XYZ file of C-alpha atoms in Angstrom:
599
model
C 38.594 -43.503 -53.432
C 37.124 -45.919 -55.702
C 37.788 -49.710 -55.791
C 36.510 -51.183 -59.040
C 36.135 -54.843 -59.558
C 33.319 -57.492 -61.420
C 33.612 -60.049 -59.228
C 32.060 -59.003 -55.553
C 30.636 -61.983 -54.673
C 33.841 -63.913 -54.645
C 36.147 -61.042 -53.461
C 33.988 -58.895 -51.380
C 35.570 -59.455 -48.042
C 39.136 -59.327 -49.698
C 38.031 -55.524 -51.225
C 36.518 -54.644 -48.031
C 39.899 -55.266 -46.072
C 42.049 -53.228 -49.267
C 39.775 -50.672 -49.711
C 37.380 -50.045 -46.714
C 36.011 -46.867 -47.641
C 33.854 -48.347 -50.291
C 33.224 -50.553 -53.070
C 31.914 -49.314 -56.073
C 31.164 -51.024 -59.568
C 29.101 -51.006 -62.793
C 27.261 -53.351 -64.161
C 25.199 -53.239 -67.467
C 21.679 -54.476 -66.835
C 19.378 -55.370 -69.359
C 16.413 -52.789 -70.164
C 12.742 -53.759 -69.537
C 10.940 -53.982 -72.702
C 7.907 -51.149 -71.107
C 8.807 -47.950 -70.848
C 8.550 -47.635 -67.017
C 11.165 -46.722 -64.568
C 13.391 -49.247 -63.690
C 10.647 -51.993 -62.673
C 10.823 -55.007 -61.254
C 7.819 -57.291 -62.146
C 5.833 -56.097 -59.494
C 6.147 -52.666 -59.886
C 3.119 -51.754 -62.686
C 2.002 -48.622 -60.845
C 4.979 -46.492 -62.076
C 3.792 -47.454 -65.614
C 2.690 -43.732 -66.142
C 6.679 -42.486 -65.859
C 9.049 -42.993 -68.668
C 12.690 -43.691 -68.746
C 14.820 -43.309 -71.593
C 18.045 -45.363 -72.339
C 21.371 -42.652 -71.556
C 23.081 -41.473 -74.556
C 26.441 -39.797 -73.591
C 26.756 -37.984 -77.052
C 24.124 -35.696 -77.075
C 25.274 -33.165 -75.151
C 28.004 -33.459 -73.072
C 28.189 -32.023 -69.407
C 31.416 -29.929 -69.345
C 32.546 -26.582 -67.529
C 30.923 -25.196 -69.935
C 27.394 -26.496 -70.871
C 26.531 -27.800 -67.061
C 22.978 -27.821 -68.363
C 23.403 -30.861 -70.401
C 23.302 -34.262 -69.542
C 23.420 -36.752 -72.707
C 19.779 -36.236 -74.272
C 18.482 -34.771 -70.907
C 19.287 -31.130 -69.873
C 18.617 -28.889 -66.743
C 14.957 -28.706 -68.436
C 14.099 -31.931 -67.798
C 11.521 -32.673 -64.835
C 12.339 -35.768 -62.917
C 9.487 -36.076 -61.274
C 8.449 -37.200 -64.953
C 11.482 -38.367 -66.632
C 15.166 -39.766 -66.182
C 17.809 -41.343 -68.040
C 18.147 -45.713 -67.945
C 22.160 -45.734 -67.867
C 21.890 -49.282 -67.222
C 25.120 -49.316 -64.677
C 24.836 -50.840 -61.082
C 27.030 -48.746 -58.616
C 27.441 -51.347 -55.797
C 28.581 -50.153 -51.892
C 29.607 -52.418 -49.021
C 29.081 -50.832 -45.645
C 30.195 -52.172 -42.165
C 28.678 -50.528 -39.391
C 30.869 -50.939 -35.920
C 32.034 -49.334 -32.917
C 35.529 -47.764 -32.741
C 36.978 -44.819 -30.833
C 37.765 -41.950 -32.647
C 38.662 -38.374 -31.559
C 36.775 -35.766 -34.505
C 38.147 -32.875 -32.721
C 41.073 -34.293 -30.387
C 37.861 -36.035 -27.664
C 38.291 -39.286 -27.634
C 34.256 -41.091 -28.355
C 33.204 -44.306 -28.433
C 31.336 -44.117 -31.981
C 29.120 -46.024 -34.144
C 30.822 -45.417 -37.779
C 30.585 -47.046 -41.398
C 33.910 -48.881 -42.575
C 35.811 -47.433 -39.923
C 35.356 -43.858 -41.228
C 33.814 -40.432 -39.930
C 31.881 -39.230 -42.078
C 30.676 -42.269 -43.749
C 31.713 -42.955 -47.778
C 30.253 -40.842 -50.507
C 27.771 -42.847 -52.586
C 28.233 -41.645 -55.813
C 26.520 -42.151 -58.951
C 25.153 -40.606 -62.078
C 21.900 -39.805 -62.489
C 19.688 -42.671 -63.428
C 21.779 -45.433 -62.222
C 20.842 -48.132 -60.133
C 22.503 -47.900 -56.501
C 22.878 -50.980 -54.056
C 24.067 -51.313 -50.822
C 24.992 -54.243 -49.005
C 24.777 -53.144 -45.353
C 26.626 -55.716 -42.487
C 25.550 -54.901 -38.657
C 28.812 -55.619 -36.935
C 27.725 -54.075 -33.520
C 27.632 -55.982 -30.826
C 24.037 -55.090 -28.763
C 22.216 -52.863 -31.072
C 20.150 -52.978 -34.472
C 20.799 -50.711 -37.332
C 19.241 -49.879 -40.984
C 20.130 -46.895 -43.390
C 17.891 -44.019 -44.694
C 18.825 -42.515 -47.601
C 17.163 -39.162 -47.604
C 15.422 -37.381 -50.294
C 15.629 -40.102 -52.433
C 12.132 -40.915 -53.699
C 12.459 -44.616 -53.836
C 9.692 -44.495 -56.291
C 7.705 -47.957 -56.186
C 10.939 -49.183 -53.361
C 9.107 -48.367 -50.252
C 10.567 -51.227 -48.591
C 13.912 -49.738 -49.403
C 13.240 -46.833 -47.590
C 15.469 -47.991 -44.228
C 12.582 -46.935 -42.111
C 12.699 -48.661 -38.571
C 10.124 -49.459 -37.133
C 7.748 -48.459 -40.787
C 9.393 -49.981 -43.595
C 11.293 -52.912 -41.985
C 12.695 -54.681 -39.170
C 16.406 -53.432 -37.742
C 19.673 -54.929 -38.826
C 20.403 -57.569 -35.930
C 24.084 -58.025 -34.964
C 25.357 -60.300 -37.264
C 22.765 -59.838 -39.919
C 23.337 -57.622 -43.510
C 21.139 -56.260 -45.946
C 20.565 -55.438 -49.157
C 19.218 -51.995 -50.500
C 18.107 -51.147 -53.726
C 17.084 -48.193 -56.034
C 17.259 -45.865 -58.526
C 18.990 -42.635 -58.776
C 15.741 -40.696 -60.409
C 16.644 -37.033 -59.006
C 20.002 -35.520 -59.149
C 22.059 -33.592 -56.871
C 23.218 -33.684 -53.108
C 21.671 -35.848 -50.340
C 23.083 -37.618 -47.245
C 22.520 -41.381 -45.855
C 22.152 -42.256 -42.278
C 20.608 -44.615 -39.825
C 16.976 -44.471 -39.143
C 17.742 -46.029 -35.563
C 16.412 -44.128 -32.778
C 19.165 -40.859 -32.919
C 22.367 -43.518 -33.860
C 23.390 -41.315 -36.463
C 24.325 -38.869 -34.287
C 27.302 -41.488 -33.067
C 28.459 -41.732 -36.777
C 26.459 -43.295 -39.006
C 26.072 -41.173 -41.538
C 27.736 -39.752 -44.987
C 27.077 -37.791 -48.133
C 25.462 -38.689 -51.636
C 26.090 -37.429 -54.436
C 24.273 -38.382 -57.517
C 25.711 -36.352 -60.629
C 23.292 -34.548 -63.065
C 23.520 -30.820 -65.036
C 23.165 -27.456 -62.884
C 21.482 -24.307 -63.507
C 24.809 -22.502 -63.780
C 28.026 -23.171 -64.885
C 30.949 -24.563 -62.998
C 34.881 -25.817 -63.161
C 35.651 -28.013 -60.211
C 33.268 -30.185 -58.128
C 34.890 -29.941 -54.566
C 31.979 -32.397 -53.347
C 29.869 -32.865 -50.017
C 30.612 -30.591 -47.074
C 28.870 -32.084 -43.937
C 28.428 -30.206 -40.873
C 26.893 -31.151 -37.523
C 26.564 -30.265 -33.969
C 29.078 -32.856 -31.882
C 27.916 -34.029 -28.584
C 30.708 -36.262 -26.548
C 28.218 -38.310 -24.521
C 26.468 -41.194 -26.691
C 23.962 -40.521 -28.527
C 21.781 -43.273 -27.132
C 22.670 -41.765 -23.353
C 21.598 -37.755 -24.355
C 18.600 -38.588 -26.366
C 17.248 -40.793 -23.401
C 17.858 -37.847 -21.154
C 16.067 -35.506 -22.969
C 13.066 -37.424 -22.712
C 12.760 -36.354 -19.238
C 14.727 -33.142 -19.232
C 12.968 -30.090 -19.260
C 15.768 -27.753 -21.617
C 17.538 -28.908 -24.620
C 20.879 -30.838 -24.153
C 23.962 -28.725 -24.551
C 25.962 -29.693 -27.638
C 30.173 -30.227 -26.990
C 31.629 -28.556 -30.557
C 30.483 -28.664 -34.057
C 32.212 -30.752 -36.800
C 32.773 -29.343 -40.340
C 34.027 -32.879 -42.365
C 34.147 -34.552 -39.604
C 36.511 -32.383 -37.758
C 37.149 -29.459 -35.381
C 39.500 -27.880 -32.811
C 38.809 -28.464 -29.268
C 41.163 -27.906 -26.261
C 41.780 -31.273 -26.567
C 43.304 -30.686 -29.824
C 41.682 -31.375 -33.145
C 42.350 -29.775 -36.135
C 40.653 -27.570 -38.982
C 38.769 -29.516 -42.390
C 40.478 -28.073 -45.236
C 39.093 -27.353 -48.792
C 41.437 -26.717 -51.247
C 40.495 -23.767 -54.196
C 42.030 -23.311 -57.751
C 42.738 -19.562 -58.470
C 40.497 -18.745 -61.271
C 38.022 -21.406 -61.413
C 34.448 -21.742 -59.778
C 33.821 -24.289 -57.424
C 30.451 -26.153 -57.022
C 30.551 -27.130 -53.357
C 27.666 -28.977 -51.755
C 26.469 -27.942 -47.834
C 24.831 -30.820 -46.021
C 23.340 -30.400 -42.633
C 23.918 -33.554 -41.116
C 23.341 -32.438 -37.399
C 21.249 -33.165 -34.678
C 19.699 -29.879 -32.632
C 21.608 -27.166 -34.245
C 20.611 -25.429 -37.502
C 23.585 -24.611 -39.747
C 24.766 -20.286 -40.640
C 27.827 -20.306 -42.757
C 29.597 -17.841 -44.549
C 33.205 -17.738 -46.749
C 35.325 -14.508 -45.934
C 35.781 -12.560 -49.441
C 33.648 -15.161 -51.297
C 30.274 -14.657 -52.003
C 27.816 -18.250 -52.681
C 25.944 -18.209 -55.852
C 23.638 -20.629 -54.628
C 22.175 -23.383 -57.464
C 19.831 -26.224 -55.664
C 18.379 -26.632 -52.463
C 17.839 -30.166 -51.245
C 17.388 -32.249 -54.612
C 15.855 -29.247 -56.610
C 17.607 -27.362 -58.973
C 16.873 -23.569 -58.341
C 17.201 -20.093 -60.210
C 20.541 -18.789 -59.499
C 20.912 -16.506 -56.675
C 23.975 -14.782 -54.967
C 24.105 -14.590 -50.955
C 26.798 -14.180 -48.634
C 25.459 -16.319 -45.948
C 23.377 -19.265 -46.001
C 20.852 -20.810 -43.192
C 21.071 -24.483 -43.275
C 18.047 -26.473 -40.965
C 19.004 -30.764 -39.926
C 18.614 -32.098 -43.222
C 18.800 -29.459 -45.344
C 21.126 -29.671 -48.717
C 22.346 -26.910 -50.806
C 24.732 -26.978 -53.988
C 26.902 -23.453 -54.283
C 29.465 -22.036 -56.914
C 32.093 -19.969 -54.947
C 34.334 -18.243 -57.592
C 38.213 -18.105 -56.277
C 38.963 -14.858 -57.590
C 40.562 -13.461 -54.824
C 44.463 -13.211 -53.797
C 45.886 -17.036 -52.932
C 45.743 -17.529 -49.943
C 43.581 -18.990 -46.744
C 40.147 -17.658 -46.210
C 37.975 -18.769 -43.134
C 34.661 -20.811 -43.802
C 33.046 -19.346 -40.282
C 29.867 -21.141 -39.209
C 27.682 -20.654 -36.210
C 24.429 -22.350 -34.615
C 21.055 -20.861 -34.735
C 22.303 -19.480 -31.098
C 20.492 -21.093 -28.503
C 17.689 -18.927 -28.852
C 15.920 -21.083 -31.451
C 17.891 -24.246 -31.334
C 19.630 -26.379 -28.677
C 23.193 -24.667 -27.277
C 26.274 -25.267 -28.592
C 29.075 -24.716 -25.690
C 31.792 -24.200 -28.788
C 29.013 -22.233 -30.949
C 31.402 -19.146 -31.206
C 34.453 -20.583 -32.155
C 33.541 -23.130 -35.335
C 35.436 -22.596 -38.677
C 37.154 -24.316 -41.115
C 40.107 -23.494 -44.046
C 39.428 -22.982 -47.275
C 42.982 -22.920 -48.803
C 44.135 -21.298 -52.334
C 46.429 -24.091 -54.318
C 49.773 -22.140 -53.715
C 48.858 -20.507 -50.007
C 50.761 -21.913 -47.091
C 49.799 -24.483 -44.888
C 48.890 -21.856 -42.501
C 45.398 -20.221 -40.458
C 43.752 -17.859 -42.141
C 43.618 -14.313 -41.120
C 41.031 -13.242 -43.330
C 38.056 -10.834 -42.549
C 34.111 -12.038 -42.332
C 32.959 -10.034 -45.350
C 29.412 -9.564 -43.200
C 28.262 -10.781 -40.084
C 27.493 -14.137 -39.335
C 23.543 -14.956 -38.326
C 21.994 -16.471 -35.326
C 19.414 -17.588 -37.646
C 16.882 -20.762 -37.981
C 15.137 -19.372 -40.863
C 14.505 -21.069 -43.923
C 16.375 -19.376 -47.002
C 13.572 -17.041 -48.955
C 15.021 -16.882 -52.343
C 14.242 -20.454 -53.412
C 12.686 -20.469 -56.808
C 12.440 -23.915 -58.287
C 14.416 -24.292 -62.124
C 10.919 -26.187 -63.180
C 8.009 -23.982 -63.004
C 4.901 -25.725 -61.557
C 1.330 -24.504 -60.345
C -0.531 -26.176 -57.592
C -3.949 -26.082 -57.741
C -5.743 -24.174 -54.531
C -7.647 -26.213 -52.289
C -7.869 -25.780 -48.729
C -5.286 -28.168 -46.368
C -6.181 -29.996 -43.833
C -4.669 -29.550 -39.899
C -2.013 -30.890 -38.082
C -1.615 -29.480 -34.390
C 1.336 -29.542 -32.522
C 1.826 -29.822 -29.021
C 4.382 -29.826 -26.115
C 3.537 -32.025 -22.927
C 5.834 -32.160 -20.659
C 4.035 -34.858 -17.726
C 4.691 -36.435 -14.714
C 4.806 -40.298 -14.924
C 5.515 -42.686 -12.212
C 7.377 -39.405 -10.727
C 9.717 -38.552 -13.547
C 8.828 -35.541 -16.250
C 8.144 -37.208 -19.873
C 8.460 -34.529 -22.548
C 6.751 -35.077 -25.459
C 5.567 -33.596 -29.226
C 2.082 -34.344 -29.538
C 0.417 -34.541 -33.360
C -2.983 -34.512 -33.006
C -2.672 -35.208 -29.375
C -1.163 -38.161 -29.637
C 2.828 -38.804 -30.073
C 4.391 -41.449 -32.538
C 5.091 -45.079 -31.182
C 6.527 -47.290 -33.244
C 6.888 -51.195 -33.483
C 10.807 -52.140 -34.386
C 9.581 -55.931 -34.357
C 6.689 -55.395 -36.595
C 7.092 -52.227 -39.023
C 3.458 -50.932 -40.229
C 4.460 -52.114 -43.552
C 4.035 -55.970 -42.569
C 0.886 -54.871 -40.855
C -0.559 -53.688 -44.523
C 0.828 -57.257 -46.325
C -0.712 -58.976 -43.569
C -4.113 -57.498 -44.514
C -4.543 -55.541 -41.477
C -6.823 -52.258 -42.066
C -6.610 -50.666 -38.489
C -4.054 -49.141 -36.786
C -3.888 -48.008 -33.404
C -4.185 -43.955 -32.174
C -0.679 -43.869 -31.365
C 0.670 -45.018 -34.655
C -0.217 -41.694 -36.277
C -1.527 -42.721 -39.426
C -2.840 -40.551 -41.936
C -4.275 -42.578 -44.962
C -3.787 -40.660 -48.734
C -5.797 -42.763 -50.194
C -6.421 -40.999 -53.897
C -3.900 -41.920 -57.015
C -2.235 -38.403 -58.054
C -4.305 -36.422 -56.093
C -3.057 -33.164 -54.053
C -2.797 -33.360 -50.609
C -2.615 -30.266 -48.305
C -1.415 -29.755 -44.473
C -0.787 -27.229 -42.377
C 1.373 -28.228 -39.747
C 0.121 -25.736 -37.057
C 2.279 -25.525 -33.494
C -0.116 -24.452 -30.278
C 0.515 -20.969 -29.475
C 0.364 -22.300 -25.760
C 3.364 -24.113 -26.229
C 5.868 -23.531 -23.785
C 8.559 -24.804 -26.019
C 8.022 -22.025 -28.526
C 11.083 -23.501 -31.138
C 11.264 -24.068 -34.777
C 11.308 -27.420 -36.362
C 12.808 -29.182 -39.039
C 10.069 -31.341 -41.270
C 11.224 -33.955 -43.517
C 8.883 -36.199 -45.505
C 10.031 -39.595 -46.973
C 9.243 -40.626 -50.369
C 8.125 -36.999 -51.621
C 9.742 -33.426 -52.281
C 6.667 -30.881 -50.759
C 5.765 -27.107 -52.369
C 5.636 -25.133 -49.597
C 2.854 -23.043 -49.720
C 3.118 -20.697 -46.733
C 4.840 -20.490 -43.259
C 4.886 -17.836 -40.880
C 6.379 -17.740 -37.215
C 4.187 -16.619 -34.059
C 0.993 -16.864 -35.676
C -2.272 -19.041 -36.527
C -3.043 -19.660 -40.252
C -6.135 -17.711 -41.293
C -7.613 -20.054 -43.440
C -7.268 -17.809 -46.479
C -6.499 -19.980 -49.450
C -5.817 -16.779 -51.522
C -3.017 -16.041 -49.474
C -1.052 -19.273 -50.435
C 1.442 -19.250 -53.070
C 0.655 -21.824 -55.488
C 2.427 -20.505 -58.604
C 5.971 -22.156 -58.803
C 6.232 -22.085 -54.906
C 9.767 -23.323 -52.990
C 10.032 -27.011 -53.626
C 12.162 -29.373 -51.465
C 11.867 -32.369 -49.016
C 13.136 -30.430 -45.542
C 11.255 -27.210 -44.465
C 11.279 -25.309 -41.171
C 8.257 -24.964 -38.942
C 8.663 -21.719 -37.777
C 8.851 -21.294 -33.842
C 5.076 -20.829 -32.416
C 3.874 -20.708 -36.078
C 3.104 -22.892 -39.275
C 3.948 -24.579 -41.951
C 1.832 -25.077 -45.279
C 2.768 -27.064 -47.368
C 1.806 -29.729 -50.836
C 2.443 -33.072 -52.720
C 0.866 -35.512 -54.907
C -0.149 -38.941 -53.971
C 2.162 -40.437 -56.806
C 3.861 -42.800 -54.703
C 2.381 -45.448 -52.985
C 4.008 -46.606 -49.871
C 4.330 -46.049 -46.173
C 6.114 -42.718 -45.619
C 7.032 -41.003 -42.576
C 6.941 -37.003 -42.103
C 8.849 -36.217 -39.056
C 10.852 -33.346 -36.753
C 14.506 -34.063 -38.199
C 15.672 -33.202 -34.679
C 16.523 -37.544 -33.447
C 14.808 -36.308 -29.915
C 11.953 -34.639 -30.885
C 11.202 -37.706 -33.086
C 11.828 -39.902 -30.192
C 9.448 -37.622 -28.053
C 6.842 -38.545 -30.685
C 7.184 -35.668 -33.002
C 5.991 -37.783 -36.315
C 3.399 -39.098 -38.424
C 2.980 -41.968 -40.717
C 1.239 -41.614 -44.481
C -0.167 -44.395 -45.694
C -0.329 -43.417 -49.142
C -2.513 -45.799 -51.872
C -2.491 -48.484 -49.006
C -4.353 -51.194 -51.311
C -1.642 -50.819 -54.153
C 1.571 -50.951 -51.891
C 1.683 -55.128 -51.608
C 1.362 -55.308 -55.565
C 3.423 -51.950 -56.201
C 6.675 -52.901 -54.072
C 9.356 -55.935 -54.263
C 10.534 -58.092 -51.179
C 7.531 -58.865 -48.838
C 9.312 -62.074 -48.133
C 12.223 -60.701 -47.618
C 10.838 -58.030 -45.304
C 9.327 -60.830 -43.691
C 12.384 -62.685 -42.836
C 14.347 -59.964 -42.014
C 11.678 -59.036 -38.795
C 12.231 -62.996 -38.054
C 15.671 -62.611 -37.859
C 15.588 -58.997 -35.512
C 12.810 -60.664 -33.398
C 15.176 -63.541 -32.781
C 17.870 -61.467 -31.358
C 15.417 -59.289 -29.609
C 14.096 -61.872 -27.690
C 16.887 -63.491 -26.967
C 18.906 -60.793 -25.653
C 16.073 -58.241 -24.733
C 13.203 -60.140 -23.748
C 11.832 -57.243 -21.568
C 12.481 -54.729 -24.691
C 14.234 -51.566 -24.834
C 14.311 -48.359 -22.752
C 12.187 -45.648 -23.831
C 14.481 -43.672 -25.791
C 15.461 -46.709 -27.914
C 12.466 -48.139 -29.564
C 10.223 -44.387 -30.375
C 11.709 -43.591 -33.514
């Protein structure tokens, strides 16, 4: 639901007690006289992009001419170009603790507004989006990620712990800020150590035309792996464990069957009518396989790329990944099983309810009954990217030859007790929650330490190349999830159990997959592309919360020199690390445990 009001400042905490779930307004700002995206006065570098004011007359998006979008269509490439609707959509989000029981298990749970999932930020494409985010806990920081989003020249809006800015203290709020320059399906969640796996998290949904026609939007459909301890507790143990953690259940919507009780998510289909419904893989150690009994997925974006049409019956969803489906309802009314399984155990963590995870997808009409439908084919144990991805906007890379990233698996003895870490480089990912690398750079500071991981880009709109290469003497021989901040990637090549050649011919640089989350296939590698078109501090990291906290990241330091004069808010940035150092000291003057300050 929607509240709508004009006057938030005076009536926010009245709104927030009538309508919890979210607040949400427009406002009509007044357009820069330069056409450049959305800048604030700082924010010169992005002069090269060009905005254009919306006009809803045009072309008009409708079930049938998806493709349009006022005087933008499906055609348009926003990397280059995107509409200036001048409208404001404003949130308010409380993060807390409360007990809840997703599938009949009572948790203690870190949630937004007292919900699981989180609200749906919603917005058009183009709009502005602002969040005012209130840290209500009682003994630990927060800060939201919104990923995918480019936050073109708003690094510092990024919700980065530990890179971008300082955690949320109890008692402290902030403000976020952005533009909405890509459209399509993404997800928000705290960038905390692994606290969104207790809750914090929830879809987005920014609205723009499709490569394919549609009726109804049925909206975000997150799934995740469920684990009953806190997060905090498992991801501390796995830093010294020498297997994965076992996951409890799985959670379609935010709910599941257990034998503690539970129930199924239902989605509700019109007879007739095709249904754009948007997969997000909001989970923590188990990819994603899903299928729809009798209902084929013509599949229309992956991530925050619109794609070439292409019909599947089962999709492979890795932690983070995002597609956007049509599923026609054009068979007899009735209730049809959604069925979706983990990768297996065999190349992600185990799920102890793995077999047994399903929710209802319900014809208008049917009875409020379980379905007793049929799996058209059978389900995969997979962890394998999808291979059909062929971006809506052509492009061509150029070939040049990438640089290396190793990976490695330690797994030590210190002061008696196994640490397991993800080595890049030889060296795992620390990070400072009290002074985030981007203070470092306003301070002036040119060096970094080896355990910071950073890789400068220094070049303006220049292509950089890496293969992310795993050690075939890994012992844990597993896939990972990589997600880069601030950029979508091409990805050039990957291939599982083997060493890249070195060939350059063998890449695929014309119109290659393009998206922000890729696998890095088990024991193999991962090739992949961008342009240094954003300048900023951006992390490229295992979406897996442990792996990250076993050091499993790196930091690009892209256009360092231009970031304090290409970003808003240094002060502000500034003050917020004085307030989270405050409470820090205060109330952890020895620090954290392990587990809690490696991002």
């Amino acid at each position: 639901m929607l509240c709508n009001s004009t006057r938030a400042a005076s009536l926010a905490s009245l709104l927030v007690l009538l309508c919890p779930s979210v607040l949400s307004f427009a406002i009509q700002s007044q357009r820069d006289a330069l056409e450049v995206p959305w800048k604030l006065s700082r924010r010169g570098v992005v002069s090269s992009y060009n905005r254009r004011q919306y006009d809803t007359g045009a072309c008009e998006n409708g079930p049938k001419s998806r493709s349009c979008w006022g005087q933008f269509d499906i055609d348009t490439d926003h990397d280059r170009e995107w509409p200036d609707t001048g409208n404001i959509v404003k949130y308010l989000f409380e993060v807390s603790n409360m007990t809840l029981a997703p599938d009949g298990v009572e948790k203690r749970m870190t949630v937004v507004n007292g919900q699981y999932p989180g609200p749906t930020i919603e917005a058009n494409w183009g709009d502005d989006i602002e969040i005012s985010v209130t840290n209500n806990l009682e003994s630990n920081g927060t800060g939201i990620h919104w990923h995918g989003m480019r936050q073109l020249g708003s690094n510092e809006m990024d919700g980065t712990a530990g890179l971008t800015e300082c955690p949320i203290p109890p008692g402290g709020s902030k403000v976020y800020r952005f533009k909405a320059t890509q459209f399509g399906t993404s997800w928000w969640h705290s960038h905390y150590s692994a606290q969104y796996s207790d809750g914090v998290l929830g879809p987005i949904v920014i609205h723009g035309p499709a490569t394919k026609d549609y009726d109804i939007d049925l909206g975000a459909l997150p799934i995740t792996d469920w684990f009953y301890a806190p997060a905090f507790e498992v991801n501390a143990e796995t830093l010294h464990a020498n297997r994965p953690p076992t996951a409890d259940n799985m959670l379609v919507n935010g709910s599941m069957t257990s034998s503690a009780g539970g129930e199924y998510a239902v989605t509700h289909l019109t007879k007739g009518k095709a249904h754009l419904l948007r997969f997000v893989n909001t989970g923590i150690n188990n990819w994603a396989n899903v299928a729809l009994d009798g209902h084929p997925f013509t599949v229309v974006a992956a991530d925050l790329v619109p794609i070439a049409p292409y019909t599947t019956n089962t999709l492979t969803i890795a932690v983070g990944q995002r597609y956007d489906v049509i599923i026609n309802a054009n068979q007899t009314v009735g209730n049809y099983w959604l069925r979706i399984g983990p990768g297996g155990g065999g190349c992600d963590g185990p799920n102890a309810n793995g077999a047994n995870i399903r929710s209802i997808f319900r014809y208008e009409g049917a009875p409020d009954a379980n379905p007793n439908s049929t799996p058209s084919v059978p389900l995969p144990a997979s962890c394998d990217d999808e291979a059909n991805i062929v971006p809506w906007i052509k492009s061509t890379v150029p070939q040049e030859t990438p640089k290396e990233m190793e990976v490695k698996f330690a797994n030590t003895v210190v002061s008696g007790t196994n640490l397991v870490q993800w080595l890049i480089d030889d060296s795992p990912l620390h990070m400072n929650y009290s002074r985030p690398t981007i203070q470092h750079i306003f301070d002036g500071n040119n060096t970094f330490e080896r355990y910071e991981n950073v890789y400068d880009l220094g070049t303006a709109d220049t292509w950089q190349y890496w293969v992310i290469q795993q050690d075939p003497a890994n012992l844990a021989a597993i896939p990972h999830p990589i997600h880069l901040h601030g950029h979508d990637f091409y990805v050039l090549d990957a291939k599982a159990g083997a060493s890249w050649s070195g060939d350059t011919s063998s890449l695929k640089m014309d119109n290659p997959t393009r998206r922000d989350t890729a696998t890095l296939p088990a024991a193999g590698y991962l090739v992949l592309a961008f342009k240094s078109d954003n300048p900023g501090m951006w992390l490229m990291h295992c979406h897996i919360p442990f792996h990250l906290s076993q050091g499993f990241g790196v930091q690009f330091a892209e256009r360092r020199s231009e970031i304090p004069s290409t970003i808003g808010g240094e002060d502000v940035v500034k003050q917020e690390c004085r307030d989270w150092v405050a409470w820090r000291e205060k109330y952890y003057p020895n620090g954290f445990a392990e587990g809690d300050f490696i991002l």
